[in-house]
PDB file of C-alpha atoms in Angstrom:
ATOM      1  CA  MET A   8      34.628  17.447 -16.801  1.00  0.00           C
ATOM      2  CA  LYS A   9      35.466  17.545 -20.510  1.00  0.00           C
ATOM      3  CA  TYR A  10      35.679  14.396 -22.615  1.00  0.00           C
ATOM      4  CA  MET A  11      37.484  13.836 -25.854  1.00  0.00           C
ATOM      5  CA  ASN A  12      36.132  11.430 -28.481  1.00  0.00           C
ATOM      6  CA  ILE A  13      32.453  11.864 -27.664  1.00  0.00           C
ATOM      7  CA  ILE A  14      30.198   9.927 -30.038  1.00  0.00           C
ATOM      8  CA  THR A  15      27.950  12.427 -31.823  1.00  0.00           C
ATOM      9  CA  ASN A  16      26.889  10.369 -34.840  1.00  0.00           C
ATOM     10  CA  ALA A  17      23.927   8.002 -34.501  1.00  0.00           C
ATOM     11  CA  LYS A  18      25.342   5.949 -37.386  1.00  0.00           C
ATOM     12  CA  ASN A  19      28.463   5.099 -35.410  1.00  0.00           C
ATOM     13  CA  LYS A  20      28.957   1.312 -35.471  1.00  0.00           C
ATOM     14  CA  ILE A  21      28.799   0.900 -31.688  1.00  0.00           C
ATOM     15  CA  ILE A  22      25.536   2.874 -31.586  1.00  0.00           C
ATOM     16  CA  ARG A  23      24.097   0.715 -34.373  1.00  0.00           C
ATOM     17  CA  LYS A  24      25.132  -2.369 -32.403  1.00  0.00           C
ATOM     18  CA  ALA A  25      23.455  -1.018 -29.270  1.00  0.00           C
ATOM     19  CA  ILE A  26      20.221  -0.279 -31.151  1.00  0.00           C
ATOM     20  CA  SER A  27      20.216  -3.786 -32.644  1.00  0.00           C
ATOM     21  CA  LEU A  28      20.037  -5.260 -29.143  1.00  0.00           C
ATOM     22  CA  TYR A  29      16.476  -4.006 -28.850  1.00  0.00           C
ATOM     23  CA  THR A  30      15.483  -6.630 -31.438  1.00  0.00           C
ATOM     24  CA  PRO A  31      15.413 -10.427 -30.952  1.00  0.00           C
ATOM     25  CA  ARG A  32      17.554 -10.851 -34.054  1.00  0.00           C
ATOM     26  CA  GLY A  33      20.233  -8.483 -32.748  1.00  0.00           C
ATOM     27  CA  ARG A  34      20.320 -10.227 -29.372  1.00  0.00           C
ATOM     28  CA  ARG A  35      20.729 -13.619 -31.032  1.00  0.00           C
ATOM     29  CA  GLU A  36      23.399 -12.337 -33.413  1.00  0.00           C
ATOM     30  CA  HIS A  37      25.566 -10.762 -30.713  1.00  0.00           C
ATOM     31  CA  SER A  38      24.587 -12.953 -27.716  1.00  0.00           C
ATOM     32  CA  LEU A  39      24.080  -9.694 -25.827  1.00  0.00           C
ATOM     33  CA  PHE A  40      21.120  -7.977 -24.183  1.00  0.00           C
ATOM     34  CA  PRO A  41      20.544  -4.326 -23.251  1.00  0.00           C
ATOM     35  CA  VAL A  42      20.382  -2.955 -19.711  1.00  0.00           C
ATOM     36  CA  GLU A  43      19.372   0.665 -19.089  1.00  0.00           C
ATOM     37  CA  GLY A  44      19.529   2.879 -16.037  1.00  0.00           C
ATOM     38  CA  VAL A  45      22.013   3.684 -13.296  1.00  0.00           C
ATOM     39  CA  ARG A  46      20.768   1.127 -10.781  1.00  0.00           C
ATOM     40  CA  ALA A  47      20.286  -1.688 -13.276  1.00  0.00           C
ATOM     41  CA  VAL A  48      23.721  -1.273 -14.857  1.00  0.00           C
ATOM     42  CA  THR A  49      25.382  -0.890 -11.454  1.00  0.00           C
ATOM     43  CA  ASP A  50      23.666  -4.058 -10.189  1.00  0.00           C
ATOM     44  CA  ALA A  51      24.687  -5.987 -13.294  1.00  0.00           C
ATOM     45  CA  LEU A  52      28.326  -4.983 -12.861  1.00  0.00           C
ATOM     46  CA  ALA A  53      28.214  -5.762  -9.123  1.00  0.00           C
ATOM     47  CA  ARG A  54      26.856  -9.243  -9.857  1.00  0.00           C
ATOM     48  CA  GLY A  55      29.802  -9.920 -12.114  1.00  0.00           C
ATOM     49  CA  ALA A  56      27.863  -9.938 -15.381  1.00  0.00           C
ATOM     50  CA  ARG A  57      30.104  -9.829 -18.423  1.00  0.00           C
ATOM     51  CA  CYS A  58      29.839  -6.418 -20.057  1.00  0.00           C
ATOM     52  CA  ASP A  59      30.660  -6.008 -23.737  1.00  0.00           C
ATOM     53  CA  PHE A  60      30.451  -2.224 -23.668  1.00  0.00           C
ATOM     54  CA  LEU A  61      28.914   0.674 -21.778  1.00  0.00           C
ATOM     55  CA  LEU A  62      27.469   3.930 -23.059  1.00  0.00           C
ATOM     56  CA  VAL A  63      27.030   6.998 -20.861  1.00  0.00           C
ATOM     57  CA  ALA A  64      25.298  10.196 -21.986  1.00  0.00           C
ATOM     58  CA  GLN A  65      27.474  13.293 -21.839  1.00  0.00           C
ATOM     59  CA  SER A  66      25.211  15.030 -19.315  1.00  0.00           C
ATOM     60  CA  ALA A  67      24.567  11.970 -17.130  1.00  0.00           C
ATOM     61  CA  GLU A  68      25.481  12.446 -13.485  1.00  0.00           C
ATOM     62  CA  PHE A  69      27.355   9.194 -13.285  1.00  0.00           C
ATOM     63  CA  GLU A  70      30.996  10.141 -13.162  1.00  0.00           C
ATOM     64  CA  ALA A  71      32.105   6.817 -11.650  1.00  0.00           C
ATOM     65  CA  LEU A  72      31.201   5.009 -14.848  1.00  0.00           C
ATOM     66  CA  LYS A  73      32.364   7.816 -17.105  1.00  0.00           C
ATOM     67  CA  SER A  74      35.879   7.412 -15.788  1.00  0.00           C
ATOM     68  CA  GLU A  75      35.977   3.784 -16.949  1.00  0.00           C
ATOM     69  CA  VAL A  76      33.358   3.666 -19.681  1.00  0.00           C
ATOM     70  CA  ALA A  77      34.399   2.765 -23.190  1.00  0.00           C
ATOM     71  CA  TYR A  78      32.137   5.379 -24.809  1.00  0.00           C
ATOM     72  CA  VAL A  79      30.695   8.733 -23.817  1.00  0.00           C
ATOM     73  CA  VAL A  80      27.755   9.689 -26.050  1.00  0.00           C
ATOM     74  CA  SER A  81      26.093  12.996 -26.823  1.00  0.00           C
ATOM     75  CA  ASP A  82      22.654  13.389 -25.250  1.00  0.00           C
ATOM     76  CA  GLU A  83      20.967  13.513 -28.646  1.00  0.00           C
ATOM     77  CA  VAL A  84      22.539  10.252 -29.782  1.00  0.00           C
ATOM     78  CA  PHE A  85      21.726   8.569 -26.475  1.00  0.00           C
ATOM     79  CA  ARG A  86      18.056   9.502 -26.806  1.00  0.00           C
ATOM     80  CA  SER A  87      18.017   7.886 -30.245  1.00  0.00           C
ATOM     81  CA  LEU A  88      18.996   4.505 -28.827  1.00  0.00           C
ATOM     82  CA  SER A  89      17.145   4.498 -25.505  1.00  0.00           C
ATOM     83  CA  ASP A  90      14.044   2.345 -25.057  1.00  0.00           C
ATOM     84  CA  THR A  91      12.669   4.469 -22.208  1.00  0.00           C
ATOM     85  CA  ILE A  92      10.752   7.762 -22.293  1.00  0.00           C
ATOM     86  CA  ASN A  93      13.035   9.500 -19.793  1.00  0.00           C
ATOM     87  CA  PRO A  94      16.416   7.786 -20.117  1.00  0.00           C
ATOM     88  CA  GLN A  95      18.917   8.091 -17.266  1.00  0.00           C
ATOM     89  CA  GLY A  96      21.809   8.225 -19.686  1.00  0.00           C
ATOM     90  CA  VAL A  97      23.406   4.873 -18.848  1.00  0.00           C
ATOM     91  CA  PHE A  98      23.347   1.826 -21.141  1.00  0.00           C
ATOM     92  CA  GLY A  99      25.127  -1.506 -20.882  1.00  0.00           C
ATOM     93  CA  ALA A 100      25.421  -4.376 -23.346  1.00  0.00           C
ATOM     94  CA  PHE A 101      25.814  -7.569 -21.328  1.00  0.00           C
ATOM     95  CA  GLU A 102      26.473 -11.129 -22.407  1.00  0.00           C
ATOM     96  CA  ILE A 103      23.443 -13.402 -22.267  1.00  0.00           C
ATOM     97  CA  PRO A 104      24.336 -15.717 -19.380  1.00  0.00           C
ATOM     98  CA  LYS A 105      24.755 -19.451 -19.938  1.00  0.00           C
ATOM     99  CA  THR A 106      23.402 -21.107 -16.817  1.00  0.00           C
ATOM    100  CA  GLN A 107      22.234 -24.554 -15.750  1.00  0.00           C
ATOM    101  CA  VAL A 108      18.945 -25.057 -13.919  1.00  0.00           C
ATOM    102  CA  ASP A 109      19.541 -26.751 -10.564  1.00  0.00           C
ATOM    103  CA  GLU A 110      16.322 -28.430  -9.463  1.00  0.00           C
ATOM    104  CA  THR A 111      17.905 -29.562  -6.179  1.00  0.00           C
ATOM    105  CA  ARG A 112      18.439 -25.981  -4.999  1.00  0.00           C
ATOM    106  CA  GLY A 113      14.778 -25.248  -4.419  1.00  0.00           C
ATOM    107  CA  ALA A 114      11.636 -24.811  -6.455  1.00  0.00           C
ATOM    108  CA  VAL A 115      11.740 -24.651 -10.243  1.00  0.00           C
ATOM    109  CA  VAL A 116       9.231 -22.694 -12.342  1.00  0.00           C
ATOM    110  CA  LEU A 117       7.950 -23.871 -15.731  1.00  0.00           C
ATOM    111  CA  CYS A 118       6.359 -21.012 -17.702  1.00  0.00           C
ATOM    112  CA  ASP A 119       3.817 -22.235 -20.235  1.00  0.00           C
ATOM    113  CA  ASN A 120       3.314 -19.578 -22.945  1.00  0.00           C
ATOM    114  CA  VAL A 121       3.511 -16.598 -20.589  1.00  0.00           C
ATOM    115  CA  ARG A 122       3.441 -13.900 -23.248  1.00  0.00           C
ATOM    116  CA  ASP A 123       3.565 -10.651 -21.309  1.00  0.00           C
ATOM    117  CA  PRO A 124       7.189  -9.505 -20.873  1.00  0.00           C
ATOM    118  CA  GLY A 125       6.297  -7.730 -17.635  1.00  0.00           C
ATOM    119  CA  ASN A 126       5.015 -10.997 -16.194  1.00  0.00           C
ATOM    120  CA  VAL A 127       8.090 -12.851 -17.447  1.00  0.00           C
ATOM    121  CA  GLY A 128      10.414 -10.378 -15.728  1.00  0.00           C
ATOM    122  CA  THR A 129       8.387 -10.335 -12.517  1.00  0.00           C
ATOM    123  CA  ILE A 130       8.402 -14.139 -12.348  1.00  0.00           C
ATOM    124  CA  ILE A 131      12.192 -14.097 -12.660  1.00  0.00           C
ATOM    125  CA  ARG A 132      12.426 -11.410  -9.972  1.00  0.00           C
ATOM    126  CA  THR A 133      10.264 -13.482  -7.625  1.00  0.00           C
ATOM    127  CA  ALA A 134      12.226 -16.645  -8.385  1.00  0.00           C
ATOM    128  CA  ASP A 135      15.383 -14.762  -7.450  1.00  0.00           C
ATOM    129  CA  ALA A 136      13.833 -13.566  -4.190  1.00  0.00           C
ATOM    130  CA  VAL A 137      12.926 -17.069  -2.997  1.00  0.00           C
ATOM    131  CA  GLY A 138      16.120 -18.728  -4.224  1.00  0.00           C
ATOM    132  CA  CYS A 139      14.672 -20.836  -7.019  1.00  0.00           C
ATOM    133  CA  GLY A 140      16.837 -23.354  -8.809  1.00  0.00           C
ATOM    134  CA  GLY A 141      15.742 -21.938 -12.149  1.00  0.00           C
ATOM    135  CA  VAL A 142      12.968 -20.825 -14.482  1.00  0.00           C
ATOM    136  CA  ILE A 143      12.247 -22.738 -17.675  1.00  0.00           C
ATOM    137  CA  PHE A 144      10.335 -20.981 -20.472  1.00  0.00           C
ATOM    138  CA  SER A 145       8.429 -22.582 -23.325  1.00  0.00           C
ATOM    139  CA  LYS A 146       8.878 -21.463 -26.922  1.00  0.00           C
ATOM    140  CA  GLY A 147       5.668 -19.433 -26.740  1.00  0.00           C
ATOM    141  CA  CYS A 148       6.824 -17.169 -23.897  1.00  0.00           C
ATOM    142  CA  ALA A 149       7.845 -13.538 -24.275  1.00  0.00           C
ATOM    143  CA  ASP A 150      11.518 -12.898 -24.965  1.00  0.00           C
ATOM    144  CA  VAL A 151      13.265 -13.238 -21.616  1.00  0.00           C
ATOM    145  CA  PHE A 152      16.080 -10.866 -22.620  1.00  0.00           C
ATOM    146  CA  GLY A 153      13.855  -8.197 -24.160  1.00  0.00           C
ATOM    147  CA  PRO A 154      14.073  -4.731 -22.535  1.00  0.00           C
ATOM    148  CA  LYS A 155      10.747  -4.841 -20.665  1.00  0.00           C
ATOM    149  CA  ALA A 156      11.352  -8.308 -19.223  1.00  0.00           C
ATOM    150  CA  VAL A 157      14.881  -7.306 -18.189  1.00  0.00           C
ATOM    151  CA  ARG A 158      13.609  -4.157 -16.445  1.00  0.00           C
ATOM    152  CA  SER A 159      10.853  -6.082 -14.669  1.00  0.00           C
ATOM    153  CA  SER A 160      13.313  -8.714 -13.443  1.00  0.00           C
ATOM    154  CA  MET A 161      15.239  -6.079 -11.461  1.00  0.00           C
ATOM    155  CA  SER A 162      18.569  -7.840 -12.155  1.00  0.00           C
ATOM    156  CA  GLY A 163      17.106 -11.220 -11.204  1.00  0.00           C
ATOM    157  CA  ILE A 164      17.829 -12.294 -14.749  1.00  0.00           C
ATOM    158  CA  LEU A 165      21.523 -12.303 -13.810  1.00  0.00           C
ATOM    159  CA  SER A 166      21.042 -14.469 -10.713  1.00  0.00           C
ATOM    160  CA  VAL A 167      18.444 -17.089 -11.596  1.00  0.00           C
ATOM    161  CA  PRO A 168      19.387 -19.966 -13.923  1.00  0.00           C
ATOM    162  CA  ILE A 169      17.209 -19.668 -17.026  1.00  0.00           C
ATOM    163  CA  LYS A 170      16.364 -21.982 -19.894  1.00  0.00           C
ATOM    164  CA  THR A 171      14.392 -20.736 -22.901  1.00  0.00           C
ATOM    165  CA  ASP A 172      12.581 -22.252 -25.900  1.00  0.00           C
ATOM    166  CA  ALA A 173      12.051 -25.467 -23.972  1.00  0.00           C
ATOM    167  CA  ASP A 174       9.657 -28.361 -24.583  1.00  0.00           C
ATOM    168  CA  LEU A 175       7.923 -28.221 -21.201  1.00  0.00           C
ATOM    169  CA  ALA A 176       6.308 -31.652 -21.510  1.00  0.00           C
ATOM    170  CA  GLU A 177       9.761 -33.148 -21.965  1.00  0.00           C
ATOM    171  CA  GLU A 178      11.166 -30.998 -19.154  1.00  0.00           C
ATOM    172  CA  ALA A 179       8.383 -32.148 -16.813  1.00  0.00           C
ATOM    173  CA  GLU A 180       9.076 -35.808 -17.611  1.00  0.00           C
ATOM    174  CA  ASN A 181      12.786 -35.352 -16.964  1.00  0.00           C
ATOM    175  CA  LEU A 182      12.140 -33.588 -13.671  1.00  0.00           C
ATOM    176  CA  LYS A 183       9.828 -36.368 -12.508  1.00  0.00           C
ATOM    177  CA  LYS A 184      12.470 -38.966 -13.321  1.00  0.00           C
ATOM    178  CA  ARG A 185      14.812 -37.098 -11.013  1.00  0.00           C
ATOM    179  CA  GLY A 186      12.302 -37.197  -8.169  1.00  0.00           C
ATOM    180  CA  ILE A 187      10.915 -33.686  -8.549  1.00  0.00           C
ATOM    181  CA  THR A 188       7.192 -33.240  -7.898  1.00  0.00           C
ATOM    182  CA  VAL A 189       5.575 -31.411 -10.813  1.00  0.00           C
ATOM    183  CA  VAL A 190       2.709 -29.164  -9.732  1.00  0.00           C
ATOM    184  CA  ALA A 191       0.291 -27.458 -12.128  1.00  0.00           C
ATOM    185  CA  THR A 192      -1.335 -24.271 -10.844  1.00  0.00           C
ATOM    186  CA  MET A 193      -4.824 -24.414 -12.317  1.00  0.00           C
ATOM    187  CA  LEU A 194      -8.514 -24.841 -11.712  1.00  0.00           C
ATOM    188  CA  SER A 195      -9.671 -28.356 -12.537  1.00  0.00           C
ATOM    189  CA  ALA A 196     -11.899 -31.092 -11.188  1.00  0.00           C
ATOM    190  CA  ASN A 197      -8.999 -32.657  -9.297  1.00  0.00           C
ATOM    191  CA  SER A 198      -7.321 -29.459  -8.074  1.00  0.00           C
ATOM    192  CA  VAL A 199      -6.665 -29.158  -4.352  1.00  0.00           C
ATOM    193  CA  SER A 200      -6.220 -25.972  -2.374  1.00  0.00           C
ATOM    194  CA  LEU A 201      -2.622 -24.799  -2.357  1.00  0.00           C
ATOM    195  CA  TYR A 202      -2.801 -24.550   1.437  1.00  0.00           C
ATOM    196  CA  GLU A 203      -4.015 -28.135   1.834  1.00  0.00           C
ATOM    197  CA  SER A 204      -1.648 -29.658  -0.723  1.00  0.00           C
ATOM    198  CA  GLN A 205       1.268 -31.960   0.091  1.00  0.00           C
ATOM    199  CA  LEU A 206       4.083 -29.921  -1.374  1.00  0.00           C
ATOM    200  CA  GLN A 207       7.455 -31.648  -1.392  1.00  0.00           C
ATOM    201  CA  LYS A 208      10.775 -29.951  -0.732  1.00  0.00           C
ATOM    202  CA  ASN A 209      11.687 -30.117  -4.415  1.00  0.00           C
ATOM    203  CA  CYS A 210       8.836 -29.006  -6.653  1.00  0.00           C
ATOM    204  CA  ALA A 211       8.449 -27.707 -10.172  1.00  0.00           C
ATOM    205  CA  PHE A 212       5.519 -25.317 -10.502  1.00  0.00           C
ATOM    206  CA  ILE A 213       3.823 -24.883 -13.868  1.00  0.00           C
ATOM    207  CA  ILE A 214       2.524 -21.349 -14.466  1.00  0.00           C
ATOM    208  CA  GLY A 215       0.095 -21.064 -17.381  1.00  0.00           C
ATOM    209  CA  SER A 216      -0.435 -18.322 -19.928  1.00  0.00           C
ATOM    210  CA  GLU A 217      -2.440 -15.213 -19.120  1.00  0.00           C
ATOM    211  CA  ALA A 218      -5.317 -16.195 -21.415  1.00  0.00           C
ATOM    212  CA  GLU A 219      -5.427 -20.001 -21.552  1.00  0.00           C
ATOM    213  CA  GLY A 220      -3.743 -21.109 -18.337  1.00  0.00           C
ATOM    214  CA  VAL A 221      -1.840 -24.399 -18.257  1.00  0.00           C
ATOM    215  CA  SER A 222      -2.277 -26.439 -21.438  1.00  0.00           C
ATOM    216  CA  GLU A 223      -4.012 -29.809 -21.184  1.00  0.00           C
ATOM    217  CA  LYS A 224      -0.944 -31.569 -22.582  1.00  0.00           C
ATOM    218  CA  LEU A 225       1.242 -30.149 -19.853  1.00  0.00           C
ATOM    219  CA  ALA A 226      -1.340 -30.580 -17.093  1.00  0.00           C
ATOM    220  CA  ALA A 227      -1.384 -34.302 -17.909  1.00  0.00           C
ATOM    221  CA  LYS A 228       2.298 -34.455 -16.937  1.00  0.00           C
ATOM    222  CA  ALA A 229       1.701 -32.991 -13.470  1.00  0.00           C
ATOM    223  CA  ASP A 230       1.790 -35.058 -10.295  1.00  0.00           C
ATOM    224  CA  MET A 231      -0.827 -32.767  -8.778  1.00  0.00           C
ATOM    225  CA  CYS A 232      -2.900 -29.700  -9.564  1.00  0.00           C
ATOM    226  CA  VAL A 233      -3.309 -26.911  -7.035  1.00  0.00           C
ATOM    227  CA  ARG A 234      -5.608 -23.914  -6.972  1.00  0.00           C
ATOM    228  CA  ILE A 235      -5.185 -20.658  -5.092  1.00  0.00           C
ATOM    229  CA  PRO A 236      -8.312 -20.031  -2.980  1.00  0.00           C
ATOM    230  CA  MET A 237     -10.155 -16.864  -3.955  1.00  0.00           C
ATOM    231  CA  ARG A 238     -13.122 -15.049  -2.486  1.00  0.00           C
ATOM    232  CA  SER A 239     -15.596 -12.955  -4.437  1.00  0.00           C
ATOM    233  CA  HIS A 240     -15.995 -13.491  -8.178  1.00  0.00           C
ATOM    234  CA  ALA A 241     -12.402 -13.389  -9.425  1.00  0.00           C
ATOM    235  CA  GLU A 242     -11.738 -16.280 -11.798  1.00  0.00           C
ATOM    236  CA  SER A 243      -7.961 -16.133 -11.745  1.00  0.00           C
ATOM    237  CA  LEU A 244      -4.871 -14.179 -10.764  1.00  0.00           C
ATOM    238  CA  ASN A 245      -2.261 -12.496 -12.905  1.00  0.00           C
ATOM    239  CA  ALA A 246       0.355 -15.086 -13.911  1.00  0.00           C
ATOM    240  CA  ALA A 247       3.185 -13.366 -12.025  1.00  0.00           C
ATOM    241  CA  VAL A 248       1.030 -12.893  -8.917  1.00  0.00           C
ATOM    242  CA  ALA A 249      -0.018 -16.555  -8.958  1.00  0.00           C
ATOM    243  CA  CYS A 250       3.622 -17.559  -9.277  1.00  0.00           C
ATOM    244  CA  ALA A 251       4.555 -15.403  -6.272  1.00  0.00           C
ATOM    245  CA  VAL A 252       1.802 -16.926  -4.131  1.00  0.00           C
ATOM    246  CA  VAL A 253       2.825 -20.537  -4.783  1.00  0.00           C
ATOM    247  CA  LEU A 254       6.562 -19.855  -4.497  1.00  0.00           C
ATOM    248  CA  TYR A 255       6.206 -18.103  -1.156  1.00  0.00           C
ATOM    249  CA  GLU A 256       3.923 -20.828   0.189  1.00  0.00           C
ATOM    250  CA  HIS A 257       6.573 -23.362  -0.837  1.00  0.00           C
ATOM    251  CA  LEU A 258       9.274 -21.228   0.797  1.00  0.00           C
ATOM    252  CA  ARG A 259       7.223 -20.861   4.007  1.00  0.00           C
ATOM    253  CA  ARG A 260       6.991 -24.618   4.380  1.00  0.00           C
ATOM    254  CA  ASN A 261      10.687 -25.110   3.876  1.00  0.00           C
ATOM    255  CA  LEU A 262      12.115 -22.330   6.055  1.00  0.00           C
ATOM    256  CA  VAL A 263      12.670 -24.628   9.034  1.00  0.00           C
TER     257      VAL A 263
END
């Protein structure tokens, strides 16, 4: 199929806008974030995410989008904007969703300085899988809408209510006032085994940073501290793995 008006200049204004979305400043300025790949873009559209524009490489085998896409781009120009090594030739600029955390819907996750974007995205993906009421990120966390976090979330970022740049101590206090049990996942003198703990139906789980764990200030706000039992000599689990363990244990207890 031949296309007229193919973008062949990397300095085109829509290409410059797309490239800017790979920076925190560009995302803030446009209130958009980038999504790459056939499956990811298709999922975003299927979930009703608001799309500002789409870009499809000229050689991409994705005719369904090409028939409706605003811009078809030469392969060379597409490679100049892609964040991946082997781009699939499909790019979408989607509006950053404005959502409200609903702590009554299920568990809530509080991320305390989780700095790895892969962990951030995986936590969101897991929260989506178990039906969490939301994920709240502190100011020290990795950018939730950065490309790596978005890829790792596997479209969960469009389903789970998210709050960023939050004061977690204040969030914990507010949750407790609304009857939510705040649980810190950490090793401490008063930690109890996750599997022996009295988890309530509505809990907020604090997941600490990869290096320091849950901060003392935030741990002091918790109603209880739980530890994940481990054999051998492992001191801790990856932040996203630890989050998955506690969320699925909470889900298991509330399936009936």
